[in-house]
CSV table of C-alpha atoms in Angstrom, one decimal:
chain,number,residue,atom,x,y,z
A,184,UNK,CA,-32.6,-11.4,40.1
A,185,UNK,CA,-34.4,-13.6,37.5
A,186,UNK,CA,-37.7,-12.9,39.2
A,187,UNK,CA,-37.2,-9.1,39.2
A,188,UNK,CA,-36.2,-9.1,35.5
A,189,UNK,CA,-39.1,-11.3,34.6
A,190,UNK,CA,-41.5,-9.0,36.4
A,191,UNK,CA,-40.0,-5.9,34.6
A,192,UNK,CA,-40.4,-7.6,31.2
A,193,UNK,CA,-44.0,-8.5,32.0
A,194,UNK,CA,-44.8,-4.9,33.0
A,195,UNK,CA,-43.1,-3.6,29.9
A,196,UNK,CA,-45.2,-5.9,27.8
A,197,UNK,CA,-48.3,-4.3,29.3
A,198,UNK,CA,-47.1,-0.7,29.1
A,199,UNK,CA,-45.4,-0.6,25.7
A,200,UNK,CA,-48.4,-1.2,23.4
A,201,UNK,CA,-50.4,1.5,25.1
A,202,UNK,CA,-47.5,3.9,25.1
A,203,UNK,CA,-46.9,3.4,21.4
A,204,UNK,CA,-50.6,3.9,20.8
A,205,UNK,CA,-50.8,7.2,22.7
A,206,UNK,CA,-47.8,8.7,21.0
A,207,UNK,CA,-48.8,7.5,17.5
A,208,UNK,CA,-52.4,8.8,18.0
A,209,UNK,CA,-51.0,12.3,19.0
A,210,UNK,CA,-48.7,12.3,16.0
A,211,UNK,CA,-51.5,11.4,13.6
A,212,UNK,CA,-53.8,14.0,15.0
A,213,UNK,CA,-51.2,16.7,14.8
A,214,UNK,CA,-50.1,15.7,11.3
A,215,UNK,CA,-53.7,15.9,10.2
A,216,UNK,CA,-53.9,19.4,11.6
A,217,UNK,CA,-50.6,20.3,9.8
A,218,UNK,CA,-52.0,19.1,6.5
A,219,UNK,CA,-55.3,21.1,7.0
A,220,UNK,CA,-53.3,24.3,7.8
A,221,UNK,CA,-53.9,24.6,11.5
A,222,UNK,CA,-51.8,27.2,13.3
A,223,UNK,CA,-49.2,26.4,16.0
A,224,UNK,CA,-51.6,27.1,18.9
A,225,UNK,CA,-54.2,24.7,17.5
A,226,UNK,CA,-51.5,22.1,16.7
A,227,UNK,CA,-50.4,22.3,20.4
A,228,UNK,CA,-53.9,21.9,21.6
A,229,UNK,CA,-54.5,18.9,19.4
A,230,UNK,CA,-51.2,17.3,20.5
A,231,UNK,CA,-52.0,17.7,24.2
A,232,UNK,CA,-55.6,16.5,24.0
A,233,UNK,CA,-54.8,13.6,21.7
A,234,UNK,CA,-52.0,12.5,23.9
A,235,UNK,CA,-54.3,12.6,26.9
A,236,UNK,CA,-57.0,10.6,25.0
A,237,UNK,CA,-54.4,8.0,23.9
A,238,UNK,CA,-53.2,7.8,27.5
A,239,UNK,CA,-56.7,7.1,28.7
A,240,UNK,CA,-56.9,4.2,26.2
A,241,UNK,CA,-53.5,2.9,27.3
A,242,UNK,CA,-54.4,2.9,31.0
A,243,UNK,CA,-57.9,1.5,30.4
A,244,UNK,CA,-56.5,-1.5,28.5
A,245,UNK,CA,-53.7,-2.1,31.0
A,246,UNK,CA,-55.9,-2.0,34.1
A,247,UNK,CA,-59.1,-3.6,32.8
A,248,UNK,CA,-58.2,-6.1,30.0
A,249,UNK,CA,-59.2,-9.6,31.1
A,250,UNK,CA,-56.3,-11.9,31.8
A,251,UNK,CA,-58.3,-15.0,31.0
A,252,UNK,CA,-61.9,-15.3,30.1
A,253,UNK,CA,-62.3,-19.0,29.5
A,254,UNK,CA,-59.1,-20.3,28.2
A,255,UNK,CA,-55.6,-18.5,28.1
A,256,UNK,CA,-55.1,-19.6,24.5
A,257,UNK,CA,-58.2,-17.7,23.5
A,258,UNK,CA,-57.5,-14.8,25.8
A,259,UNK,CA,-54.0,-14.2,24.4
A,260,UNK,CA,-55.2,-14.5,20.8
A,261,UNK,CA,-58.0,-12.0,21.5
A,262,UNK,CA,-55.6,-9.5,23.1
A,263,UNK,CA,-53.3,-9.6,20.0
A,264,UNK,CA,-56.3,-9.2,17.7
A,265,UNK,CA,-57.6,-6.3,19.9
A,266,UNK,CA,-54.4,-4.3,19.6
A,267,UNK,CA,-54.4,-4.8,15.8
A,268,UNK,CA,-58.0,-3.7,15.6
A,269,UNK,CA,-57.5,-0.8,17.9
A,270,UNK,CA,-54.7,0.6,15.6
A,271,UNK,CA,-57.0,0.0,12.5
A,272,UNK,CA,-59.8,1.8,14.2
A,273,UNK,CA,-57.5,4.7,15.2
A,274,UNK,CA,-56.6,5.3,11.5
A,275,UNK,CA,-60.2,4.9,10.4
A,276,UNK,CA,-61.4,7.5,13.0
A,277,UNK,CA,-59.0,10.0,11.5
A,278,UNK,CA,-60.0,9.1,8.0
A,279,UNK,CA,-63.7,9.7,8.9
A,280,UNK,CA,-62.9,13.4,9.3
A,281,UNK,CA,-62.6,13.7,5.5
A,282,UNK,CA,-66.2,12.4,5.0
A,283,UNK,CA,-69.6,13.9,5.9
A,284,UNK,CA,-70.5,13.2,9.5
A,285,UNK,CA,-73.6,11.3,8.4
A,286,UNK,CA,-71.4,8.5,7.1
A,287,UNK,CA,-69.1,8.1,10.1
A,288,UNK,CA,-69.1,4.4,10.6
A,289,UNK,CA,-68.4,4.5,14.4
A,290,UNK,CA,-71.1,2.1,15.6
A,291,UNK,CA,-69.1,-1.0,14.4
A,292,UNK,CA,-66.0,0.4,16.2
A,293,UNK,CA,-67.9,0.3,19.6
A,294,UNK,CA,-69.1,-3.3,19.0
A,295,UNK,CA,-65.8,-4.7,17.6
A,296,UNK,CA,-63.6,-3.3,20.2
A,297,UNK,CA,-65.9,-4.5,22.9
A,298,UNK,CA,-66.1,-7.9,21.3
A,299,UNK,CA,-62.4,-8.4,21.6
A,300,UNK,CA,-62.1,-7.0,25.1
A,301,UNK,CA,-64.9,-6.0,27.4
A,302,UNK,CA,-67.9,-3.7,27.1
A,303,UNK,CA,-66.2,-1.2,29.3
A,304,UNK,CA,-62.9,-1.2,27.4
A,305,UNK,CA,-64.7,-1.1,24.0
A,306,UNK,CA,-66.9,1.8,25.1
A,307,UNK,CA,-63.9,3.7,26.5
A,308,UNK,CA,-61.6,3.2,23.4
A,309,UNK,CA,-64.3,3.9,20.9
A,310,UNK,CA,-65.4,7.0,22.7
A,311,UNK,CA,-61.9,8.3,22.8
A,312,UNK,CA,-61.5,7.8,19.0
A,313,UNK,CA,-64.9,9.5,18.5
A,314,UNK,CA,-63.8,12.4,20.7
A,315,UNK,CA,-60.6,12.8,18.6
A,316,UNK,CA,-62.5,12.8,15.4
A,317,UNK,CA,-64.9,15.4,16.8
A,318,UNK,CA,-62.0,17.6,17.9
A,319,UNK,CA,-60.3,17.7,14.5
A,320,UNK,CA,-63.5,18.3,12.6
A,321,UNK,CA,-65.1,20.7,15.1
A,322,UNK,CA,-68.5,18.9,14.5
A,323,UNK,CA,-69.9,19.8,17.9
A,324,UNK,CA,-71.2,18.0,20.9
A,325,UNK,CA,-74.5,16.9,19.3
A,326,UNK,CA,-72.7,14.8,16.7
A,327,UNK,CA,-70.5,13.2,19.3
A,328,UNK,CA,-73.4,12.2,21.5
A,329,UNK,CA,-75.5,10.8,18.7
A,330,UNK,CA,-72.7,8.4,17.8
A,331,UNK,CA,-71.9,7.7,21.4
A,332,UNK,CA,-75.5,6.8,22.1
A,333,UNK,CA,-75.8,4.6,19.1
A,334,UNK,CA,-72.5,2.9,19.9
A,335,UNK,CA,-73.5,2.3,23.5
A,336,UNK,CA,-76.9,0.9,22.4
A,337,UNK,CA,-75.2,-1.4,19.9
A,338,UNK,CA,-72.9,-2.8,22.6
A,339,UNK,CA,-75.9,-3.6,24.8
A,340,UNK,CA,-77.9,-5.4,22.1
A,341,UNK,CA,-75.0,-7.3,20.4
A,342,UNK,CA,-73.0,-8.4,23.4
A,343,UNK,CA,-72.2,-10.6,25.1
A,344,UNK,CA,-71.9,-13.2,22.3
A,345,UNK,CA,-72.7,-16.7,23.4
A,346,UNK,CA,-72.3,-20.1,21.9
A,347,UNK,CA,-74.8,-19.1,19.2
A,348,UNK,CA,-74.3,-15.8,17.4
A,349,UNK,CA,-77.4,-13.5,17.7
A,350,UNK,CA,-77.5,-11.1,14.8
A,351,UNK,CA,-81.0,-10.5,13.3
A,352,UNK,CA,-82.8,-8.6,16.1
A,353,UNK,CA,-79.6,-6.8,17.4
A,354,UNK,CA,-78.8,-5.5,13.8
A,355,UNK,CA,-82.4,-4.2,13.4
A,356,UNK,CA,-82.5,-2.5,16.8
A,357,UNK,CA,-79.0,-1.0,16.5
A,358,UNK,CA,-79.7,0.3,12.9
A,359,UNK,CA,-83.0,1.8,14.0
A,360,UNK,CA,-81.2,3.5,16.9
A,361,UNK,CA,-78.4,4.9,14.7
A,362,UNK,CA,-80.9,6.1,12.0
A,363,UNK,CA,-83.0,7.8,14.7
A,364,UNK,CA,-80.0,9.5,16.2
A,365,UNK,CA,-78.8,10.8,12.8
A,366,UNK,CA,-82.2,12.1,11.9
A,367,UNK,CA,-82.6,13.9,15.2
A,368,UNK,CA,-79.0,15.1,15.5
A,369,UNK,CA,-78.0,15.9,12.0
A,370,UNK,CA,-80.8,15.9,9.4
A,371,UNK,CA,-83.3,17.9,11.5
A,372,UNK,CA,-80.6,20.6,12.0
A,373,UNK,CA,-80.1,21.2,8.3
A,374,UNK,CA,-81.4,24.6,7.1
A,375,UNK,CA,-83.7,23.3,4.4
A,376,UNK,CA,-86.8,21.2,4.1
A,377,UNK,CA,-86.7,17.5,4.5
A,378,UNK,CA,-85.5,15.8,1.3
A,379,UNK,CA,-85.2,12.1,0.6
A,380,UNK,CA,-81.6,12.6,-0.5
A,381,UNK,CA,-80.7,13.6,3.1
A,382,UNK,CA,-81.5,10.0,4.2
A,383,UNK,CA,-79.2,8.3,1.7
A,384,UNK,CA,-76.0,8.6,3.7
A,385,UNK,CA,-77.5,7.7,7.1
A,386,UNK,CA,-79.2,4.6,5.5
A,387,UNK,CA,-75.9,3.7,3.8
A,388,UNK,CA,-74.2,4.1,7.2
A,389,UNK,CA,-76.6,1.7,8.8
A,390,UNK,CA,-76.1,-0.9,6.0
A,391,UNK,CA,-72.4,-0.6,6.1
A,392,UNK,CA,-72.3,-0.9,9.9
A,393,UNK,CA,-74.4,-4.1,9.8
A,394,UNK,CA,-72.1,-5.6,7.1
A,395,UNK,CA,-69.0,-4.8,9.0
A,396,UNK,CA,-70.3,-6.2,12.3
A,397,UNK,CA,-71.6,-9.4,10.6
A,398,UNK,CA,-68.2,-10.0,8.9
A,399,UNK,CA,-66.3,-9.5,12.1
A,400,UNK,CA,-68.7,-11.7,14.1
A,401,UNK,CA,-68.3,-14.5,11.6
A,402,UNK,CA,-64.5,-14.3,11.8
A,403,UNK,CA,-64.6,-14.1,15.6
A,404,UNK,CA,-66.9,-17.1,15.9
A,405,UNK,CA,-64.7,-19.3,13.6
A,406,UNK,CA,-61.4,-18.1,15.2
A,407,UNK,CA,-62.3,-18.1,18.9
A,408,UNK,CA,-65.8,-19.6,19.8
A,409,UNK,CA,-65.6,-22.7,17.6
A,410,UNK,CA,-61.8,-23.1,17.6
A,411,UNK,CA,-61.9,-26.1,19.9
A,412,UNK,CA,-65.4,-27.4,19.2
A,413,UNK,CA,-64.3,-30.4,17.2
A,414,UNK,CA,-61.6,-31.2,19.6
A,415,UNK,CA,-63.9,-31.2,22.6
A,416,UNK,CA,-66.6,-33.1,20.8
A,417,UNK,CA,-64.0,-35.9,20.1
A,418,UNK,CA,-62.6,-35.9,23.6
A,419,UNK,CA,-66.0,-35.9,25.3
A,420,UNK,CA,-67.3,-38.8,23.3
A,421,UNK,CA,-67.7,-41.8,25.6
A,422,UNK,CA,-66.7,-44.0,22.7
A,423,UNK,CA,-63.3,-42.3,22.5
A,424,UNK,CA,-60.5,-44.9,22.2
A,425,UNK,CA,-58.8,-43.7,25.3
A,426,UNK,CA,-61.9,-43.9,27.4
A,427,UNK,CA,-62.8,-47.4,25.9
A,428,UNK,CA,-59.3,-48.5,26.8
A,429,UNK,CA,-59.8,-47.3,30.4
A,430,UNK,CA,-63.1,-49.1,30.5
A,431,UNK,CA,-61.4,-52.4,29.6
A,432,UNK,CA,-58.5,-52.0,31.9
A,433,UNK,CA,-60.2,-50.4,34.9
A,434,UNK,CA,-64.1,-50.4,34.8
A,435,UNK,CA,-64.3,-48.7,38.2
A,436,UNK,CA,-62.1,-45.8,37.1
A,437,UNK,CA,-64.1,-45.5,33.9
A,438,UNK,CA,-67.4,-45.3,35.8
A,439,UNK,CA,-65.8,-42.7,38.1
A,440,UNK,CA,-64.8,-40.6,35.2
A,441,UNK,CA,-68.1,-40.8,33.4
A,442,UNK,CA,-70.1,-39.8,36.5
A,443,UNK,CA,-67.6,-37.1,37.5
A,444,UNK,CA,-67.9,-35.6,34.0
A,445,UNK,CA,-71.7,-35.6,34.4
A,446,UNK,CA,-71.6,-33.4,37.5
A,447,UNK,CA,-68.8,-31.3,36.0
A,448,UNK,CA,-71.2,-30.5,33.2
A,449,UNK,CA,-74.1,-29.7,35.5
A,450,UNK,CA,-71.9,-27.4,37.7
A,451,UNK,CA,-70.3,-25.6,34.8
A,452,UNK,CA,-73.7,-24.7,33.4
A,453,UNK,CA,-74.9,-23.5,36.8
A,454,UNK,CA,-71.8,-21.4,37.5
A,455,UNK,CA,-71.4,-20.2,33.9
A,456,UNK,CA,-68.0,-21.9,33.6
A,457,UNK,CA,-66.5,-23.2,30.3
A,458,UNK,CA,-68.5,-26.4,30.0
A,459,UNK,CA,-66.3,-28.1,27.5
A,460,UNK,CA,-63.1,-27.7,29.5
A,461,UNK,CA,-64.6,-28.7,32.8
A,462,UNK,CA,-66.5,-31.7,31.4
A,463,UNK,CA,-63.4,-32.9,29.5
A,464,UNK,CA,-61.3,-32.7,32.7
A,465,UNK,CA,-64.0,-34.9,34.3
A,466,UNK,CA,-63.5,-37.5,31.6
A,467,UNK,CA,-59.7,-37.6,31.6
A,468,UNK,CA,-58.6,-36.9,35.2
A,469,UNK,CA,-58.2,-40.6,35.8
A,470,UNK,CA,-56.1,-41.1,32.7
A,471,UNK,CA,-53.7,-38.2,33.5
A,472,UNK,CA,-50.3,-39.5,34.6
A,473,UNK,CA,-48.8,-38.6,37.9
A,474,UNK,CA,-45.3,-38.0,36.6
A,475,UNK,CA,-45.0,-34.4,35.3
A,476,UNK,CA,-43.0,-35.4,32.2
A,477,UNK,CA,-45.3,-38.2,31.3
A,478,UNK,CA,-48.2,-35.8,31.9
A,479,UNK,CA,-46.9,-33.3,29.5
A,480,UNK,CA,-46.4,-36.0,26.9
A,481,UNK,CA,-50.0,-37.1,27.4
A,482,UNK,CA,-51.3,-33.5,27.1
A,483,UNK,CA,-49.4,-33.0,23.9
A,484,UNK,CA,-50.6,-36.3,22.4
A,485,UNK,CA,-54.2,-35.4,23.3
A,486,UNK,CA,-53.9,-31.8,22.1
A,487,UNK,CA,-55.2,-30.4,25.4
A,488,UNK,CA,-55.6,-26.7,25.8
A,489,UNK,CA,-53.8,-24.6,28.4
A,490,UNK,CA,-56.9,-24.2,30.6
A,491,UNK,CA,-57.5,-28.0,30.6
A,492,UNK,CA,-53.8,-28.7,31.4
A,493,UNK,CA,-53.9,-26.3,34.3
A,494,UNK,CA,-57.1,-27.9,35.7
A,495,UNK,CA,-55.6,-31.4,35.5
A,496,UNK,CA,-52.3,-30.2,37.0
A,497,UNK,CA,-54.1,-28.7,39.9
A,498,UNK,CA,-56.1,-31.9,40.4
A,499,UNK,CA,-52.9,-34.0,40.4
A,500,UNK,CA,-51.4,-31.6,42.9
A,501,UNK,CA,-54.4,-31.9,45.1
A,502,UNK,CA,-54.4,-35.7,44.9
A,503,UNK,CA,-50.8,-35.8,46.1
A,504,UNK,CA,-51.5,-33.2,48.9
A,505,UNK,CA,-55.3,-33.0,49.8
A,506,UNK,CA,-54.5,-30.1,52.2
A,507,UNK,CA,-53.4,-27.8,49.4
A,508,UNK,CA,-55.6,-24.8,48.5
A,509,UNK,CA,-57.5,-25.1,45.2
A,510,UNK,CA,-57.0,-21.9,43.1
A,511,UNK,CA,-59.3,-22.3,40.1
A,512,UNK,CA,-63.1,-22.6,40.5
A,513,UNK,CA,-63.0,-25.0,37.5
A,514,UNK,CA,-60.6,-27.2,39.4
A,515,UNK,CA,-62.8,-27.0,42.5
A,516,UNK,CA,-65.8,-28.2,40.4
A,517,UNK,CA,-63.8,-31.2,39.2
A,518,UNK,CA,-62.4,-32.2,42.6
A,519,UNK,CA,-65.7,-31.8,44.4
A,520,UNK,CA,-67.6,-33.8,41.7
A,521,UNK,CA,-65.0,-36.6,41.9
A,522,UNK,CA,-65.2,-36.7,45.7
A,523,UNK,CA,-68.9,-36.9,45.8
A,524,UNK,CA,-69.1,-39.6,43.1
A,525,UNK,CA,-66.3,-41.6,44.8
A,526,UNK,CA,-68.1,-41.3,48.2
A,527,UNK,CA,-71.4,-42.5,46.8
A,528,UNK,CA,-69.7,-45.4,45.0
A,529,UNK,CA,-68.0,-46.4,48.2
A,530,UNK,CA,-71.3,-46.4,50.1
A,531,UNK,CA,-72.9,-48.7,47.5
A,532,UNK,CA,-69.9,-51.0,47.3
A,533,UNK,CA,-70.5,-51.8,51.0
A,534,UNK,CA,-74.2,-52.2,50.6
A,535,UNK,CA,-76.0,-52.0,47.2
A,536,UNK,CA,-79.3,-51.6,48.9
A,537,UNK,CA,-78.2,-48.8,51.2
A,538,UNK,CA,-80.5,-45.8,51.5
A,539,UNK,CA,-78.4,-42.8,50.6
A,540,UNK,CA,-79.0,-39.5,52.3
A,541,UNK,CA,-77.7,-37.1,49.6
A,542,UNK,CA,-78.2,-34.0,51.8
A,543,UNK,CA,-76.0,-35.2,54.7
A,544,UNK,CA,-73.4,-36.7,52.3
A,545,UNK,CA,-73.1,-33.5,50.4
A,546,UNK,CA,-72.9,-31.3,53.5
A,547,UNK,CA,-70.2,-33.6,54.9
A,548,UNK,CA,-68.1,-33.4,51.7
A,549,UNK,CA,-68.2,-29.7,51.5
A,550,UNK,CA,-67.6,-29.2,55.3
A,551,UNK,CA,-64.4,-31.3,54.9
A,552,UNK,CA,-63.2,-29.1,52.1
A,553,UNK,CA,-64.0,-25.9,54.0
A,554,UNK,CA,-62.4,-27.1,57.3
A,555,UNK,CA,-59.2,-28.2,55.5
A,556,UNK,CA,-59.0,-24.7,53.9
A,557,UNK,CA,-59.1,-26.0,50.3
A,558,UNK,CA,-61.1,-22.9,49.3
A,559,UNK,CA,-59.0,-20.3,51.0
A,560,UNK,CA,-57.2,-19.2,47.8
A,561,UNK,CA,-60.0,-20.1,45.4
A,562,UNK,CA,-62.1,-17.6,43.5
A,563,UNK,CA,-65.3,-19.2,44.7
A,564,UNK,CA,-68.2,-17.6,46.6
A,565,UNK,CA,-70.6,-18.9,49.1
A,566,UNK,CA,-73.3,-18.5,46.4
A,567,UNK,CA,-71.3,-20.8,44.1
A,568,UNK,CA,-70.9,-23.4,46.9
A,569,UNK,CA,-74.6,-23.3,47.7
A,570,UNK,CA,-75.5,-23.8,44.0
A,571,UNK,CA,-73.1,-26.8,43.8
A,572,UNK,CA,-74.6,-28.3,47.0
A,573,UNK,CA,-78.1,-27.9,45.5
A,574,UNK,CA,-77.1,-29.9,42.4
A,575,UNK,CA,-75.6,-32.8,44.4
A,576,UNK,CA,-78.6,-32.9,46.8
A,577,UNK,CA,-81.2,-32.9,44.1
A,578,UNK,CA,-79.6,-35.7,42.1
A,579,UNK,CA,-81.2,-38.5,44.1
A,580,UNK,CA,-82.4,-40.5,41.1
A,581,UNK,CA,-79.1,-40.3,39.3
A,582,UNK,CA,-77.3,-41.9,42.3
A,583,UNK,CA,-79.1,-45.1,41.5
A,584,UNK,CA,-76.8,-45.5,38.4
A,585,UNK,CA,-73.9,-45.8,40.9
A,586,UNK,CA,-75.3,-48.8,42.7
């Protein structure tokens, strides 16, 4: 009974925000029509179309919003911020209808909504809001497409945002695209000769769009991208007090952790995983207590994130039961790295002058994981496995540090 209730609450949490958005959007569009003196037939049309548009947004977010990009902490924070921004953008899209269509600041809406979700969701939501604005103003298809094209182009040049924020060239290209679209779609259709005053609002639109996008990018970077930077820099420092304590008490475990973290770093870069989380797990997997209560106390004391805790929990579960299936690809990177390093160290413990065949050793390790079914429930591809194998096979010189 608890499971069923929990599942129902979870589904309600997914449905309710979208349902509220769809109803509120329809109410706002109809109320705008009422204020502007629309007749009953037009109000009914607006209500039906706006409700359908809001429903599209609700279904899109529910079906396609990422559950976890890199870290559940960041993902949950992004989703809350996304809904807040979506409601703000909804009110702004209606407010734009009171201004000339040359000053509709829709391009930032495409970029911002995509930044806090995915490009597909951002494009879908912003397009719906643009369509609603076009319906209530009757501006025509041409104006809709010029803002749709400029918004789509802005998404492609600004996103995805990486560890370093790229802004200069994307802002120039997106502004140039927006200005070109406005000139071709609006200014050239005006029934009078070209006048410099016609370009004032389009240029102001470009400048305002750049300022808004830059401000949101700065806030996004400080809130989500660099949120755990200082924490991971401290944890991944080999002179960290916890690692130094491990070095004094158990030098073998310390060396195992250091070398495991090295391969975790290499693999996470090759597979586009969260490098900080995977590398940190490599450093601290030997320090993680086996007892669940002690482990939680250790996590809290270290300030570990949810993603890091889940990785280390899965590693501990595997260490107690090597036949269990690994579910996270990050955990697979950690466990495989540790296994390879431990195997190489065992070879050199028997004979420091042994000639290591990294190709055979790597194939043997991976074959063992595959035969035991450790990857059966893991979100890992054969391409990922081959790239990991390549890293271990090519690190022949590095293995000399393990002698």
